Amino acid sequence: GNSVTQMEGPVTLSEEAFLTINCTYTATGYPSLFWYVQYPGEGLQLLLKATKADDKGSNKGFEATYRKETTSFHLEKGSVQVSDSAVYFCALTAAGKSTFGDGTTLTVKP
Amino acid sequence: EAGVAQSPRYKIIEKRQSVAFWCNPISGHATLYWYQQILGQGPKLLIQFQNNGVVDDSQLPKDRFSAERLKGVDSTLKIQPAKLEDSAVYLCASSFRGAFSGGPYNEQFFGPGTRLTVL
């Protein structure tokens, strides 16, 4: 079956540090890949997506590139802010089925 | 535009009792999803509806869980009888088209969730 593996957290960074959260996947066919974010006290919301190999999704300074050869979709941001503190979920949709990773908690300190 | 609505937000019950959760998706969204999110884990899909038909319920524990979406709009998820291990957040999500669709229309919009505690 499909699966998503995220780097384990929690991740703690200082403001303006570089962020990478690793995500790798296994799936049949050609999945669409997503990053969702859950801010404290709020529901999950889509951060960015990519639907085919080599696509780059971007939003709010975050980026992730769909790498078919390494089955990865790592999330990056060049300079994190305190307001980026949240739980980040990598997810895929393949053949109509959605699979989520277990989430990575990011805390950004001023 | 109103988001996905869920109620109640919190529920505490004792094991072997029954409980029901309600979800109203975004207007016009054909696909509705119910997820179970256990603390420290990602959401796990329980059931997916396309309009009022079930697309995928392969991970729904059918001996105790049931769900319906009678008119293709709002949906109810029921647990009867509840077990301790059912303690989780139950998330409802909707999308304009189903996860089978490509393009920009399979983004899922999530409700705030219902936190269930089974004692």
mmCIF file of N, CA and C in Angstrom, chain A:
data_model
loop_
_atom_site.group_PDB
_atom_site.id
_atom_site.type_symbol
_atom_site.label_atom_id
_atom_site.label_comp_id
_atom_site.label_asym_id
_atom_site.label_seq_id
_atom_site.Cartn_x
_atom_site.Cartn_y
_atom_site.Cartn_z
ATOM 1 N N GLY A 1 0.820 -1.206 0.000
ATOM 2 C CA GLY A 1 0.000 0.000 0.000
ATOM 3 C C GLY A 1 0.852 1.253 0.000
ATOM 4 N N ASN A 2 0.184 2.377 -0.082
ATOM 5 C CA ASN A 2 0.874 3.666 -0.083
ATOM 6 C C ASN A 2 1.354 4.019 1.322
ATOM 7 N N SER A 3 2.441 4.763 1.390
ATOM 8 C CA SER A 3 2.926 5.223 2.693
ATOM 9 C C SER A 3 3.702 6.511 2.544
ATOM 10 N N VAL A 4 3.734 7.286 3.631
ATOM 11 C CA VAL A 4 4.473 8.543 3.685
ATOM 12 C C VAL A 4 5.303 8.531 4.959
ATOM 13 N N THR A 5 6.581 8.839 4.820
ATOM 14 C CA THR A 5 7.476 8.875 5.973
ATOM 15 C C THR A 5 8.056 10.278 6.114
ATOM 16 N N GLN A 6 7.834 10.880 7.262
ATOM 17 C CA GLN A 6 8.374 12.211 7.537
ATOM 18 C C GLN A 6 9.473 12.110 8.570
ATOM 19 N N MET A 7 10.369 13.093 8.520
ATOM 20 C CA MET A 7 11.398 13.141 9.560
ATOM 21 C C MET A 7 10.714 13.350 10.905
ATOM 22 N N GLU A 8 11.274 12.700 11.909
ATOM 23 C CA GLU A 8 10.671 12.801 13.220
ATOM 24 C C GLU A 8 10.968 14.156 13.830
ATOM 25 N N GLY A 9 10.030 14.644 14.603
ATOM 26 C CA GLY A 9 10.251 15.895 15.308
ATOM 27 C C GLY A 9 10.463 15.625 16.777
ATOM 28 N N PRO A 10 10.297 16.637 17.583
ATOM 29 C CA PRO A 10 10.056 18.003 17.137
ATOM 30 C C PRO A 10 11.327 18.677 16.619
ATOM 31 N N VAL A 11 11.100 19.698 15.803
ATOM 32 C CA VAL A 11 12.189 20.496 15.269
ATOM 33 C C VAL A 11 12.106 21.876 15.909
ATOM 34 N N THR A 12 13.204 22.328 16.467
ATOM 35 C CA THR A 12 13.261 23.650 17.088
ATOM 36 C C THR A 12 14.336 24.473 16.396
ATOM 37 N N LEU A 13 13.949 25.638 15.912
ATOM 38 C CA LEU A 13 14.871 26.520 15.198
ATOM 39 C C LEU A 13 14.784 27.929 15.746
ATOM 40 N N SER A 14 15.820 28.681 15.524
ATOM 41 C CA SER A 14 15.788 30.104 15.825
ATOM 42 C C SER A 14 15.229 30.855 14.621
ATOM 43 N N GLU A 15 14.635 31.997 14.912
ATOM 44 C CA GLU A 15 14.073 32.826 13.834
ATOM 45 C C GLU A 15 15.151 33.107 12.793
ATOM 46 N N GLU A 16 14.737 33.088 11.530
ATOM 47 C CA GLU A 16 15.580 33.338 10.356
ATOM 48 C C GLU A 16 16.464 32.141 9.994
ATOM 49 N N ALA A 17 16.344 31.042 10.682
ATOM 50 C CA ALA A 17 17.105 29.846 10.316
ATOM 51 C C ALA A 17 16.487 29.196 9.081
ATOM 52 N N PHE A 18 17.281 28.313 8.440
ATOM 53 C CA PHE A 18 16.815 27.565 7.275
ATOM 54 C C PHE A 18 16.107 26.295 7.743
ATOM 55 N N LEU A 19 14.993 26.011 7.101
ATOM 56 C CA LEU A 19 14.189 24.852 7.488
ATOM 57 C C LEU A 19 14.174 23.810 6.378
ATOM 58 N N THR A 20 14.386 22.559 6.755
ATOM 59 C CA THR A 20 14.104 21.424 5.881
ATOM 60 C C THR A 20 13.358 20.382 6.689
ATOM 61 N N ILE A 21 12.229 19.928 6.169
ATOM 62 C CA ILE A 21 11.516 18.786 6.743
ATOM 63 C C ILE A 21 11.451 17.727 5.648
ATOM 64 N N ASN A 22 12.072 16.591 5.916
ATOM 65 C CA ASN A 22 12.142 15.541 4.906
ATOM 66 C C ASN A 22 10.851 14.737 4.821
ATOM 67 N N CYS A 23 10.524 14.364 3.601
ATOM 68 C CA CYS A 23 9.354 13.522 3.354
ATOM 69 C C CYS A 23 9.668 12.585 2.196
ATOM 70 N N THR A 24 9.494 11.302 2.403
ATOM 71 C CA THR A 24 9.626 10.326 1.339
ATOM 72 C C THR A 24 8.348 9.508 1.279
ATOM 73 N N TYR A 25 8.109 8.910 0.128
ATOM 74 C CA TYR A 25 6.845 8.207 -0.045
ATOM 75 C C TYR A 25 7.030 6.929 -0.852
ATOM 76 N N THR A 26 6.075 6.047 -0.722
ATOM 77 C CA THR A 26 5.921 4.908 -1.615
ATOM 78 C C THR A 26 4.478 4.904 -2.089
ATOM 79 N N ALA A 27 4.305 4.703 -3.372
ATOM 80 C CA ALA A 27 2.953 4.733 -3.928
ATOM 81 C C ALA A 27 2.935 4.029 -5.262
ATOM 82 N N THR A 28 1.785 3.485 -5.591
ATOM 83 C CA THR A 28 1.589 2.943 -6.928
ATOM 84 C C THR A 28 1.116 4.063 -7.835
ATOM 85 N N GLY A 29 1.501 3.965 -9.083
ATOM 86 C CA GLY A 29 1.070 4.975 -10.032
ATOM 87 C C GLY A 29 1.807 6.293 -9.862
ATOM 88 N N TYR A 30 1.096 7.363 -10.145
ATOM 89 C CA TYR A 30 1.697 8.696 -10.139
ATOM 90 C C TYR A 30 0.936 9.580 -9.152
ATOM 91 N N PRO A 31 1.418 9.632 -7.923
ATOM 92 C CA PRO A 31 0.653 10.375 -6.911
ATOM 93 C C PRO A 31 0.782 11.883 -7.056
ATOM 94 N N SER A 32 -0.203 12.577 -6.495
ATOM 95 C CA SER A 32 -0.069 14.003 -6.221
ATOM 96 C C SER A 32 0.470 14.128 -4.804
ATOM 97 N N LEU A 33 1.300 15.129 -4.571
ATOM 98 C CA LEU A 33 1.941 15.289 -3.267
ATOM 99 C C LEU A 33 1.544 16.614 -2.639
ATOM 100 N N PHE A 34 1.404 16.622 -1.332
ATOM 101 C CA PHE A 34 0.892 17.781 -0.616
ATOM 102 C C PHE A 34 1.683 17.997 0.676
ATOM 103 N N TRP A 35 1.735 19.245 1.093
ATOM 104 C CA TRP A 35 2.098 19.595 2.457
ATOM 105 C C TRP A 35 0.920 20.349 3.055
ATOM 106 N N TYR A 36 0.451 19.844 4.219
ATOM 107 C CA TYR A 36 -0.578 20.519 4.987
ATOM 108 C C TYR A 36 0.059 21.054 6.262
ATOM 109 N N VAL A 37 -0.531 22.130 6.798
ATOM 110 C CA VAL A 37 -0.029 22.727 8.036
ATOM 111 C C VAL A 37 -1.185 22.874 9.026
ATOM 112 N N GLN A 38 -0.862 22.641 10.278
ATOM 113 C CA GLN A 38 -1.864 22.803 11.336
ATOM 114 C C GLN A 38 -1.297 23.743 12.382
ATOM 115 N N TYR A 39 -1.796 24.974 12.401
ATOM 116 C CA TYR A 39 -1.369 25.945 13.389
ATOM 117 C C TYR A 39 -2.060 25.652 14.719
ATOM 118 N N PRO A 40 -1.480 26.059 15.817
ATOM 119 C CA PRO A 40 -2.074 25.760 17.134
ATOM 120 C C PRO A 40 -3.532 26.178 17.214
ATOM 121 N N GLY A 41 -4.374 25.231 17.594
ATOM 122 C CA GLY A 41 -5.780 25.526 17.779
ATOM 123 C C GLY A 41 -6.595 25.606 16.496
ATOM 124 N N GLU A 42 -5.972 25.295 15.375
ATOM 125 C CA GLU A 42 -6.682 25.396 14.092
ATOM 126 C C GLU A 42 -6.723 24.049 13.378
ATOM 127 N N GLY A 43 -7.530 23.972 12.321
ATOM 128 C CA GLY A 43 -7.604 22.754 11.523
ATOM 129 C C GLY A 43 -6.493 22.682 10.491
ATOM 130 N N LEU A 44 -6.364 21.529 9.848
ATOM 131 C CA LEU A 44 -5.370 21.374 8.790
ATOM 132 C C LEU A 44 -5.723 22.247 7.600
ATOM 133 N N GLN A 45 -4.713 22.811 6.988
ATOM 134 C CA GLN A 45 -4.937 23.578 5.767
ATOM 135 C C GLN A 45 -3.805 23.297 4.799
ATOM 136 N N LEU A 46 -4.153 23.337 3.523
ATOM 137 C CA LEU A 46 -3.162 23.052 2.499
ATOM 138 C C LEU A 46 -2.111 24.150 2.462
ATOM 139 N N LEU A 47 -0.851 23.750 2.459
ATOM 140 C CA LEU A 47 0.247 24.707 2.348
ATOM 141 C C LEU A 47 0.722 24.796 0.896
ATOM 142 N N LEU A 48 0.983 23.647 0.283
ATOM 143 C CA LEU A 48 1.399 23.633 -1.107
ATOM 144 C C LEU A 48 1.211 22.236 -1.684
ATOM 145 N N LYS A 49 1.270 22.134 -3.017
ATOM 146 C CA LYS A 49 1.060 20.848 -3.667
ATOM 147 C C LYS A 49 1.864 20.768 -4.961
ATOM 148 N N ALA A 50 2.063 19.541 -5.423
ATOM 149 C CA ALA A 50 2.691 19.290 -6.715
ATOM 150 C C ALA A 50 2.050 18.043 -7.299
ATOM 151 N N THR A 51 1.721 18.100 -8.570
ATOM 152 C CA THR A 51 0.947 17.008 -9.152
ATOM 153 C C THR A 51 1.739 16.125 -10.105
ATOM 154 N N LYS A 52 2.950 16.515 -10.485
ATOM 155 C CA LYS A 52 3.737 15.643 -11.337
ATOM 156 C C LYS A 52 5.224 15.854 -11.070
ATOM 157 N N ALA A 53 6.009 14.897 -11.553
ATOM 158 C CA ALA A 53 7.448 14.913 -11.304
ATOM 159 C C ALA A 53 8.075 16.232 -11.744
ATOM 160 N N ASP A 54 8.987 16.721 -10.900
ATOM 161 C CA ASP A 54 9.767 17.941 -11.119
ATOM 162 C C ASP A 54 8.961 19.218 -10.878
ATOM 163 N N ASP A 55 7.671 19.105 -10.587
ATOM 164 C CA ASP A 55 6.884 20.279 -10.214
ATOM 165 C C ASP A 55 7.400 20.823 -8.895
ATOM 166 N N LYS A 56 7.366 22.128 -8.737
ATOM 167 C CA LYS A 56 7.700 22.764 -7.472
ATOM 168 C C LYS A 56 6.460 23.464 -6.958
ATOM 169 N N GLY A 57 6.043 23.095 -5.756
ATOM 170 C CA GLY A 57 4.969 23.802 -5.091
ATOM 171 C C GLY A 57 5.563 24.863 -4.186
ATOM 172 N N SER A 58 4.874 26.010 -4.085
ATOM 173 C CA SER A 58 5.397 27.069 -3.226
ATOM 174 C C SER A 58 4.247 27.893 -2.665
ATOM 175 N N ASN A 59 4.458 28.401 -1.450
ATOM 176 C CA ASN A 59 3.454 29.226 -0.793
ATOM 177 C C ASN A 59 4.055 29.783 0.491
ATOM 178 N N LYS A 60 3.838 31.038 0.770
ATOM 179 C CA LYS A 60 4.266 31.686 2.016
ATOM 180 C C LYS A 60 5.768 31.514 2.271
ATOM 181 N N GLY A 61 6.561 31.420 1.220
ATOM 182 C CA GLY A 61 7.993 31.266 1.380
ATOM 183 C C GLY A 61 8.451 29.826 1.492
ATOM 184 N N PHE A 62 7.508 28.898 1.602
ATOM 185 C CA PHE A 62 7.828 27.472 1.643
ATOM 186 C C PHE A 62 7.880 26.924 0.215
ATOM 187 N N GLU A 63 8.756 25.931 0.009
ATOM 188 C CA GLU A 63 8.860 25.277 -1.286
ATOM 189 C C GLU A 63 9.053 23.776 -1.093
ATOM 190 N N ALA A 64 8.601 23.011 -2.080
ATOM 191 C CA ALA A 64 8.869 21.575 -2.103
ATOM 192 C C ALA A 64 8.853 21.127 -3.558
ATOM 193 N N THR A 65 9.808 20.286 -3.922
ATOM 194 C CA THR A 65 9.911 19.809 -5.300
ATOM 195 C C THR A 65 9.625 18.314 -5.341
ATOM 196 N N TYR A 66 8.793 17.926 -6.263
ATOM 197 C CA TYR A 66 8.397 16.533 -6.483
ATOM 198 C C TYR A 66 9.546 15.815 -7.170
ATOM 199 N N ARG A 67 10.247 14.943 -6.442
ATOM 200 C CA ARG A 67 11.391 14.210 -6.969
ATOM 201 C C ARG A 67 11.013 12.738 -7.138
ATOM 202 N N LYS A 68 10.715 12.356 -8.360
ATOM 203 C CA LYS A 68 10.274 10.983 -8.599
ATOM 204 C C LYS A 68 11.428 10.001 -8.417
ATOM 205 N N GLU A 69 12.629 10.426 -8.801
ATOM 206 C CA GLU A 69 13.764 9.498 -8.759
ATOM 207 C C GLU A 69 14.143 9.122 -7.323
ATOM 208 N N THR A 70 13.898 10.044 -6.392
ATOM 209 C CA THR A 70 14.199 9.753 -4.982
ATOM 210 C C THR A 70 12.924 9.582 -4.159
ATOM 211 N N THR A 71 11.779 9.591 -4.813
ATOM 212 C CA THR A 71 10.452 9.512 -4.156
ATOM 213 C C THR A 71 10.411 10.411 -2.919
ATOM 214 N N SER A 72 10.724 11.685 -3.146
ATOM 215 C CA SER A 72 10.783 12.621 -2.025
ATOM 216 C C SER A 72 10.037 13.901 -2.343
ATOM 217 N N PHE A 73 9.682 14.612 -1.286
ATOM 218 C CA PHE A 73 8.964 15.892 -1.414
ATOM 219 C C PHE A 73 9.322 16.708 -0.177
ATOM 220 N N HIS A 74 10.563 17.076 -0.060
ATOM 221 C CA HIS A 74 11.068 17.755 1.136
ATOM 222 C C HIS A 74 10.585 19.202 1.181
ATOM 223 N N LEU A 75 10.184 19.638 2.361
ATOM 224 C CA LEU A 75 9.703 21.011 2.560
ATOM 225 C C LEU A 75 10.865 21.882 3.009
ATOM 226 N N GLU A 76 10.987 23.065 2.392
ATOM 227 C CA GLU A 76 12.080 23.980 2.731
ATOM 228 C C GLU A 76 11.556 25.403 2.866
ATOM 229 N N LYS A 77 12.240 26.152 3.732
ATOM 230 C CA LYS A 77 12.001 27.589 3.814
ATOM 231 C C LYS A 77 13.316 28.248 4.197
ATOM 232 N N GLY A 78 13.624 29.314 3.516
ATOM 233 C CA GLY A 78 14.930 29.932 3.701
ATOM 234 C C GLY A 78 15.102 30.660 5.019
ATOM 235 N N SER A 79 14.028 31.203 5.564
ATOM 236 C CA SER A 79 14.128 32.008 6.774
ATOM 237 C C SER A 79 12.814 31.892 7.536
ATOM 238 N N VAL A 80 12.818 31.078 8.588
ATOM 239 C CA VAL A 80 11.564 30.833 9.306
ATOM 240 C C VAL A 80 11.260 31.962 10.274
ATOM 241 N N GLN A 81 9.982 32.111 10.566
ATOM 242 C CA GLN A 81 9.503 33.100 11.515
ATOM 243 C C GLN A 81 8.795 32.393 12.668
ATOM 244 N N VAL A 82 8.629 33.120 13.767
ATOM 245 C CA VAL A 82 7.930 32.547 14.921
ATOM 246 C C VAL A 82 6.539 32.064 14.521
ATOM 247 N N SER A 83 5.904 32.799 13.617
ATOM 248 C CA SER A 83 4.545 32.468 13.176
ATOM 249 C C SER A 83 4.485 31.174 12.354
ATOM 250 N N ASP A 84 5.618 30.614 11.991
ATOM 251 C CA ASP A 84 5.638 29.333 11.255
ATOM 252 C C ASP A 84 5.546 28.139 12.206
ATOM 253 N N SER A 85 5.557 28.381 13.490
ATOM 254 C CA SER A 85 5.442 27.298 14.465
ATOM 255 C C SER A 85 4.110 26.588 14.271
ATOM 256 N N ALA A 86 4.177 25.299 13.995
ATOM 257 C CA ALA A 86 2.984 24.526 13.646
ATOM 258 C C ALA A 86 3.381 23.068 13.476
ATOM 259 N N VAL A 87 2.389 22.240 13.170
ATOM 260 C CA VAL A 87 2.653 20.853 12.793
ATOM 261 C C VAL A 87 2.484 20.740 11.278
ATOM 262 N N TYR A 88 3.450 20.138 10.620
ATOM 263 C CA TYR A 88 3.455 20.020 9.162
ATOM 264 C C TYR A 88 3.270 18.553 8.779
ATOM 265 N N PHE A 89 2.325 18.315 7.866
ATOM 266 C CA PHE A 89 2.010 16.963 7.419
ATOM 267 C C PHE A 89 2.285 16.839 5.923
ATOM 268 N N CYS A 90 3.044 15.824 5.567
ATOM 269 C CA CYS A 90 3.236 15.474 4.176
ATOM 270 C C CYS A 90 2.157 14.451 3.808
ATOM 271 N N ALA A 91 1.614 14.544 2.613
ATOM 272 C CA ALA A 91 0.540 13.641 2.214
ATOM 273 C C ALA A 91 0.610 13.358 0.723
ATOM 274 N N LEU A 92 0.023 12.256 0.332
ATOM 275 C CA LEU A 92 -0.077 11.945 -1.086
ATOM 276 C C LEU A 92 -1.473 11.454 -1.409
ATOM 277 N N THR A 93 -1.838 11.614 -2.650
ATOM 278 C CA THR A 93 -3.081 11.056 -3.160
ATOM 279 C C THR A 93 -2.729 10.253 -4.400
ATOM 280 N N ALA A 94 -3.093 8.974 -4.376
ATOM 281 C CA ALA A 94 -2.796 8.099 -5.501
ATOM 282 C C ALA A 94 -3.978 7.164 -5.699
ATOM 283 N N ALA A 95 -4.409 7.023 -6.945
ATOM 284 C CA ALA A 95 -5.544 6.150 -7.262
ATOM 285 C C ALA A 95 -6.739 6.448 -6.367
ATOM 286 N N GLY A 96 -6.933 7.715 -6.086
ATOM 287 C CA GLY A 96 -8.095 8.105 -5.311
ATOM 288 C C GLY A 96 -7.954 7.975 -3.816
ATOM 289 N N LYS A 97 -6.816 7.505 -3.325
ATOM 290 C CA LYS A 97 -6.643 7.313 -1.885
ATOM 291 C C LYS A 97 -5.633 8.311 -1.337
ATOM 292 N N SER A 98 -5.952 8.883 -0.188
ATOM 293 C CA SER A 98 -5.071 9.853 0.461
ATOM 294 C C SER A 98 -4.371 9.196 1.641
ATOM 295 N N THR A 99 -3.070 9.450 1.756
ATOM 296 C CA THR A 99 -2.266 8.926 2.853
ATOM 297 C C THR A 99 -1.446 10.066 3.434
ATOM 298 N N PHE A 100 -1.456 10.172 4.767
ATOM 299 C CA PHE A 100 -0.738 11.238 5.453
ATOM 300 C C PHE A 100 0.442 10.666 6.231
ATOM 301 N N GLY A 101 1.491 11.489 6.367
ATOM 302 C CA GLY A 101 2.555 11.170 7.296
ATOM 303 C C GLY A 101 2.114 11.503 8.716
ATOM 304 N N ASP A 102 2.976 11.225 9.679
ATOM 305 C CA ASP A 102 2.619 11.411 11.078
ATOM 306 C C ASP A 102 2.847 12.833 11.586
ATOM 307 N N GLY A 103 3.325 13.705 10.741
ATOM 308 C CA GLY A 103 3.473 15.099 11.144
ATOM 309 C C GLY A 103 4.816 15.398 11.793
ATOM 310 N N THR A 104 5.271 16.615 11.592
ATOM 311 C CA THR A 104 6.498 17.102 12.210
ATOM 312 C C THR A 104 6.184 18.429 12.888
ATOM 313 N N THR A 105 6.457 18.487 14.181
ATOM 314 C CA THR A 105 6.183 19.709 14.931
ATOM 315 C C THR A 105 7.370 20.651 14.831
ATOM 316 N N LEU A 106 7.117 21.852 14.380
ATOM 317 C CA LEU A 106 8.151 22.881 14.263
ATOM 318 C C LEU A 106 7.895 23.966 15.293
ATOM 319 N N THR A 107 8.906 24.293 16.061
ATOM 320 C CA THR A 107 8.849 25.422 16.980
ATOM 321 C C THR A 107 9.954 26.383 16.597
ATOM 322 N N VAL A 108 9.578 27.631 16.367
ATOM 323 C CA VAL A 108 10.556 28.668 16.023
ATOM 324 C C VAL A 108 10.647 29.638 17.185
ATOM 325 N N LYS A 109 11.862 29.805 17.694
ATOM 326 C CA LYS A 109 12.070 30.686 18.837
ATOM 327 C C LYS A 109 12.636 32.029 18.378
ATOM 328 N N PRO A 110 12.194 33.117 19.026
ATOM 329 C CA PRO A 110 12.682 34.445 18.631
ATOM 330 C C PRO A 110 14.144 34.636 18.990
#
